[in-house]
Coordinates of N, CA, C and O in Angstrom, one line a residue:
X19 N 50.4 -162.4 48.0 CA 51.2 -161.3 47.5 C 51.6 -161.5 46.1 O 52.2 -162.6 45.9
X20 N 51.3 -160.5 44.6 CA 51.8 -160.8 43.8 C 53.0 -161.1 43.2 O 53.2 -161.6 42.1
X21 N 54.0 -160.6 44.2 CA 55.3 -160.9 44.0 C 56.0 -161.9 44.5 O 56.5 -161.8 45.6
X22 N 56.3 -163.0 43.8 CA 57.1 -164.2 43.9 C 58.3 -164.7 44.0 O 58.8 -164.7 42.9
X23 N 58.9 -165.2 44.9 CA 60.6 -165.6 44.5 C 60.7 -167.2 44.5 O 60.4 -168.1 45.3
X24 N 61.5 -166.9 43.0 CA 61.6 -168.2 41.8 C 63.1 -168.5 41.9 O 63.8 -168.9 41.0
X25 N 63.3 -168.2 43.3 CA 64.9 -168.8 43.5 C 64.8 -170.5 43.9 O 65.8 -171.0 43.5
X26 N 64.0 -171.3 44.3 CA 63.9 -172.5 44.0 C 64.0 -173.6 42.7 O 64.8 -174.5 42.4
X27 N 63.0 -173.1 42.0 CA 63.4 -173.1 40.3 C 64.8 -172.7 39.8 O 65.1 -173.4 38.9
X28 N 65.6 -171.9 40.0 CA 66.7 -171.9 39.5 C 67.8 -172.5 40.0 O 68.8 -172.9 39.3
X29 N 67.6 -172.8 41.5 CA 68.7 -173.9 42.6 C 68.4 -175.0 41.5 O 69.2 -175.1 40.6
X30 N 67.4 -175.8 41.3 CA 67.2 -176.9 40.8 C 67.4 -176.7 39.0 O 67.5 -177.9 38.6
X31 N 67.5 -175.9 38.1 CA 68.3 -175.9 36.9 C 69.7 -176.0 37.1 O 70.3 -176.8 36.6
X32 N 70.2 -175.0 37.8 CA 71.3 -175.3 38.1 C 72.1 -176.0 38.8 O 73.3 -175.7 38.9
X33 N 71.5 -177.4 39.5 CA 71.6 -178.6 39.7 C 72.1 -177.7 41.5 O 73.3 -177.7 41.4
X34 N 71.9 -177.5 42.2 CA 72.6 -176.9 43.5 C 71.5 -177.5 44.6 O 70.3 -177.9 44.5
X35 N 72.2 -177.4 45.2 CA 71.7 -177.6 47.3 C 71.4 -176.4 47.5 O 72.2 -175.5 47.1
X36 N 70.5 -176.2 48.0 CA 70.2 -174.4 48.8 C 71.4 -174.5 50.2 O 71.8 -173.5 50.8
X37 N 71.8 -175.9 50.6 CA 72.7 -175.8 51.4 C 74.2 -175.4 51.3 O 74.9 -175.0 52.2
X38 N 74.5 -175.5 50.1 CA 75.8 -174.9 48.8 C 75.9 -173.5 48.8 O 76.8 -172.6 49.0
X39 N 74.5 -173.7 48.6 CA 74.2 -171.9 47.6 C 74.3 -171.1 49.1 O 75.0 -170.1 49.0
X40 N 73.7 -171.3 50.3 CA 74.0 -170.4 51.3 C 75.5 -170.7 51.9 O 75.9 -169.5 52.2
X41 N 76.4 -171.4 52.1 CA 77.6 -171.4 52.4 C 78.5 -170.2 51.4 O 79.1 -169.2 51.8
X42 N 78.3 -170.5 50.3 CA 78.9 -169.6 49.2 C 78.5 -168.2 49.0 O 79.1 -167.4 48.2
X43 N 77.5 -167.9 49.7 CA 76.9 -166.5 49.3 C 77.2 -165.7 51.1 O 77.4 -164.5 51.2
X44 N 77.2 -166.4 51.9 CA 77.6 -166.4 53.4 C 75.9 -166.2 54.1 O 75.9 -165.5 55.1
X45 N 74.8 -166.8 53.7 CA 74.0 -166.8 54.4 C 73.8 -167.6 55.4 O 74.8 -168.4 55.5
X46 N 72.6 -167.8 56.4 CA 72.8 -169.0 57.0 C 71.8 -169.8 56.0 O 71.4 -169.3 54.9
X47 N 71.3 -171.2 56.5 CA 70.4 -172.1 55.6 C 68.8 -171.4 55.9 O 67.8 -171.3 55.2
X48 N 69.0 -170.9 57.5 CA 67.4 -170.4 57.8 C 67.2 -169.3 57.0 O 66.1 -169.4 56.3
X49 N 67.9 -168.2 56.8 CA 68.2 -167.4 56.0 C 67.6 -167.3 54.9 O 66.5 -166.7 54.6
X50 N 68.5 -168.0 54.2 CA 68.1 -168.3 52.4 C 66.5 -169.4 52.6 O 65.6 -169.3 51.7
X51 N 66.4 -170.0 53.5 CA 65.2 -170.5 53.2 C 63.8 -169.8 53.4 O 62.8 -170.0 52.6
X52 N 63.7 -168.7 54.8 CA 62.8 -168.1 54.5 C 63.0 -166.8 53.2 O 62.0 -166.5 52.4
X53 N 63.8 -166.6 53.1 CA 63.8 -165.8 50.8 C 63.3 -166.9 49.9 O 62.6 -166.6 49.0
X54 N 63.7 -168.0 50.3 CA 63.3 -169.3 49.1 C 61.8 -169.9 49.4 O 61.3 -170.5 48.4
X55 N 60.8 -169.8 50.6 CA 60.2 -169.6 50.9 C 58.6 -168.2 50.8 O 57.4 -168.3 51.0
X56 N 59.8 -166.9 50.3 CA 59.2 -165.5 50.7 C 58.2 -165.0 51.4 O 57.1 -164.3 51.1
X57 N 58.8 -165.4 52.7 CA 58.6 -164.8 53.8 C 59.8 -163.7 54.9 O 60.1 -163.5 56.1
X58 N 60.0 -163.4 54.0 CA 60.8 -161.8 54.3 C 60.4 -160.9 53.7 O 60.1 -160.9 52.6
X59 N 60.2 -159.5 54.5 CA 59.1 -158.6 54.0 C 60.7 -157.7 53.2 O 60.4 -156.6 52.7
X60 N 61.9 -157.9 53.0 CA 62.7 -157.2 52.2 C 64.1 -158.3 51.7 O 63.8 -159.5 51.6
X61 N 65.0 -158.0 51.5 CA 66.4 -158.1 51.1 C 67.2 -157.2 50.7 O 67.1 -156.2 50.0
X62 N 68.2 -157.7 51.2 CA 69.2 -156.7 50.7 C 69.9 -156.4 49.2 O 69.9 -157.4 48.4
X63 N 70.3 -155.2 48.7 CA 71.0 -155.5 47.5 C 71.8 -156.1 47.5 O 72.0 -156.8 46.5
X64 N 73.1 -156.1 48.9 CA 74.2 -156.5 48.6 C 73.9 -158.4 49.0 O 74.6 -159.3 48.6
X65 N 73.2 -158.5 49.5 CA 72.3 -160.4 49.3 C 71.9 -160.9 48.0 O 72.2 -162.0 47.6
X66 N 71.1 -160.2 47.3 CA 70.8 -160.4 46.1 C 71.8 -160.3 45.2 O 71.4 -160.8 44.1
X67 N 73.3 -159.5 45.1 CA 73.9 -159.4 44.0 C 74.9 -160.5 44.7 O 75.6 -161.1 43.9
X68 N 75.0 -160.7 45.3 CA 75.9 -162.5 45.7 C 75.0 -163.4 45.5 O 75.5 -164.5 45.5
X69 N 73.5 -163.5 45.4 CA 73.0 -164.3 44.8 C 73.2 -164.7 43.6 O 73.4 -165.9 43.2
X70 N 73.0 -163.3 42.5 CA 72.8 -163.3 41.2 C 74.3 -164.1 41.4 O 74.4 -165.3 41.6
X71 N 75.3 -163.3 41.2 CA 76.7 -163.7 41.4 C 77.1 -165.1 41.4 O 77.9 -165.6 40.7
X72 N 76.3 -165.7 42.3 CA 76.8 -167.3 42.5 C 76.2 -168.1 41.5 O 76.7 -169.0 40.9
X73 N 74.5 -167.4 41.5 CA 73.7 -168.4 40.6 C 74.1 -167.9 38.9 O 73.7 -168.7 38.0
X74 N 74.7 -166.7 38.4 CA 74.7 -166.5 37.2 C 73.5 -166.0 36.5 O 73.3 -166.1 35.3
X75 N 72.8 -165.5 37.5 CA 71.5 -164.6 36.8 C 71.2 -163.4 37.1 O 72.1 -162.9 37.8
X76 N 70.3 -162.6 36.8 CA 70.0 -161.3 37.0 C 68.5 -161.3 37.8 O 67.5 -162.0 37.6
X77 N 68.7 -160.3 38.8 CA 67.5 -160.2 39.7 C 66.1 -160.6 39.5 O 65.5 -161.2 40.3
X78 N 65.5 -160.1 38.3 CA 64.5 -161.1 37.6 C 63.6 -162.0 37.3 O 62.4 -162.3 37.2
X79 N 65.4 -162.8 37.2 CA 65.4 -164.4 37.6 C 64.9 -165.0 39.0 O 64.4 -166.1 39.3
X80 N 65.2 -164.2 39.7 CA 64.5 -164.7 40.6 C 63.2 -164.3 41.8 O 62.7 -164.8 42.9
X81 N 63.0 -163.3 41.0 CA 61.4 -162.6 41.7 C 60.4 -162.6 40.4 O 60.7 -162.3 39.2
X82 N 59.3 -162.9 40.9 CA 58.9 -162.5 39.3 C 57.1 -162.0 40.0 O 56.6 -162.4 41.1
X83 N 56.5 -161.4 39.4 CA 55.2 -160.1 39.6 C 54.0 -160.5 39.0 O 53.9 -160.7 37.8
X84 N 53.0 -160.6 39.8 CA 51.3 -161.2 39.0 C 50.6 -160.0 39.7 O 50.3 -159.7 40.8
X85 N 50.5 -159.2 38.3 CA 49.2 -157.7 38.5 C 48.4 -158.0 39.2 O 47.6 -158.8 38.9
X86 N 48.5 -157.1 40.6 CA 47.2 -156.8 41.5 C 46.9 -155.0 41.5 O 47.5 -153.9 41.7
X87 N 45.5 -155.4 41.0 CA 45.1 -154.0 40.7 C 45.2 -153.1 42.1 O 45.3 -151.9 42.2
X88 N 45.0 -154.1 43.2 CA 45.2 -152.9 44.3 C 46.6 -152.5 44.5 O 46.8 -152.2 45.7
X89 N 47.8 -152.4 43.7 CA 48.8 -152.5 43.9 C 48.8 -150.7 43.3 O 49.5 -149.8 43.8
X90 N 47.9 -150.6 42.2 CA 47.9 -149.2 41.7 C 47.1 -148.1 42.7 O 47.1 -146.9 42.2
X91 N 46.6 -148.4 43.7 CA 45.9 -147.3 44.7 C 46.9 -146.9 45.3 O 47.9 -147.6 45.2
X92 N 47.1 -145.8 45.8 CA 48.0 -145.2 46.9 C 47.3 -144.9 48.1 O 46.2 -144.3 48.1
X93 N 47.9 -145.3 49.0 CA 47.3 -145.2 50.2 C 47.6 -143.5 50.5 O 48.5 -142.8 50.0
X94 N 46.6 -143.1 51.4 CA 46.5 -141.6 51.7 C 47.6 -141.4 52.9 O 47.6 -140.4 53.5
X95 N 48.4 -142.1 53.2 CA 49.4 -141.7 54.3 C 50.7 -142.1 53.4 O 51.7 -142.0 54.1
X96 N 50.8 -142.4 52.3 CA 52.0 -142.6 51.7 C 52.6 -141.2 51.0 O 52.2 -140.5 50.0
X97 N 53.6 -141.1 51.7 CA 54.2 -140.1 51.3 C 55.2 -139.8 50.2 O 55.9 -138.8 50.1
X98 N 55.4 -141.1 49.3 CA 56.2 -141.5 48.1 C 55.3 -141.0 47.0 O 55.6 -141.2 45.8

């Protein structure tokens, strides 16, 4: 999947436990680790802005995108 979450990299600049970072944001640890992991097919806004929140960054920071040209097809049953 081109889309990556670079919330590991930032636990560790910012010197934190993913065990910290989920008590404080109110996740559980399995939680935040399948996101730290990405294997969650979503998230929430209001998860991600207590992330940004705790960690001091902006959403960005922690997903980040590698161009896949099949990302530009639209599938014939999408209705967006």
């Amino acid at each position: 999947m081109p889309v990556r979450v670079t919330l590991d990299a930032l636990i560790v600049k910012k010197g934190l436990k993913a065990r910290d970072l989920a008590a404080e944001i109110g996740l559980s640890e399995t939680q935040l680790s399948l996101f730290r992991s990405g294997k969650v097919k979503g998230i929430r806004f209001s998860t991600l802005a207590r992330l940004c929140a705790a960690l001091g960054c902006r959403p960005g920071d922690l997903l980040d995108y590698d161009l896949d040209p099949a990302d530009l097809a639209v599938p014939d049953d999408d209705p967006g």
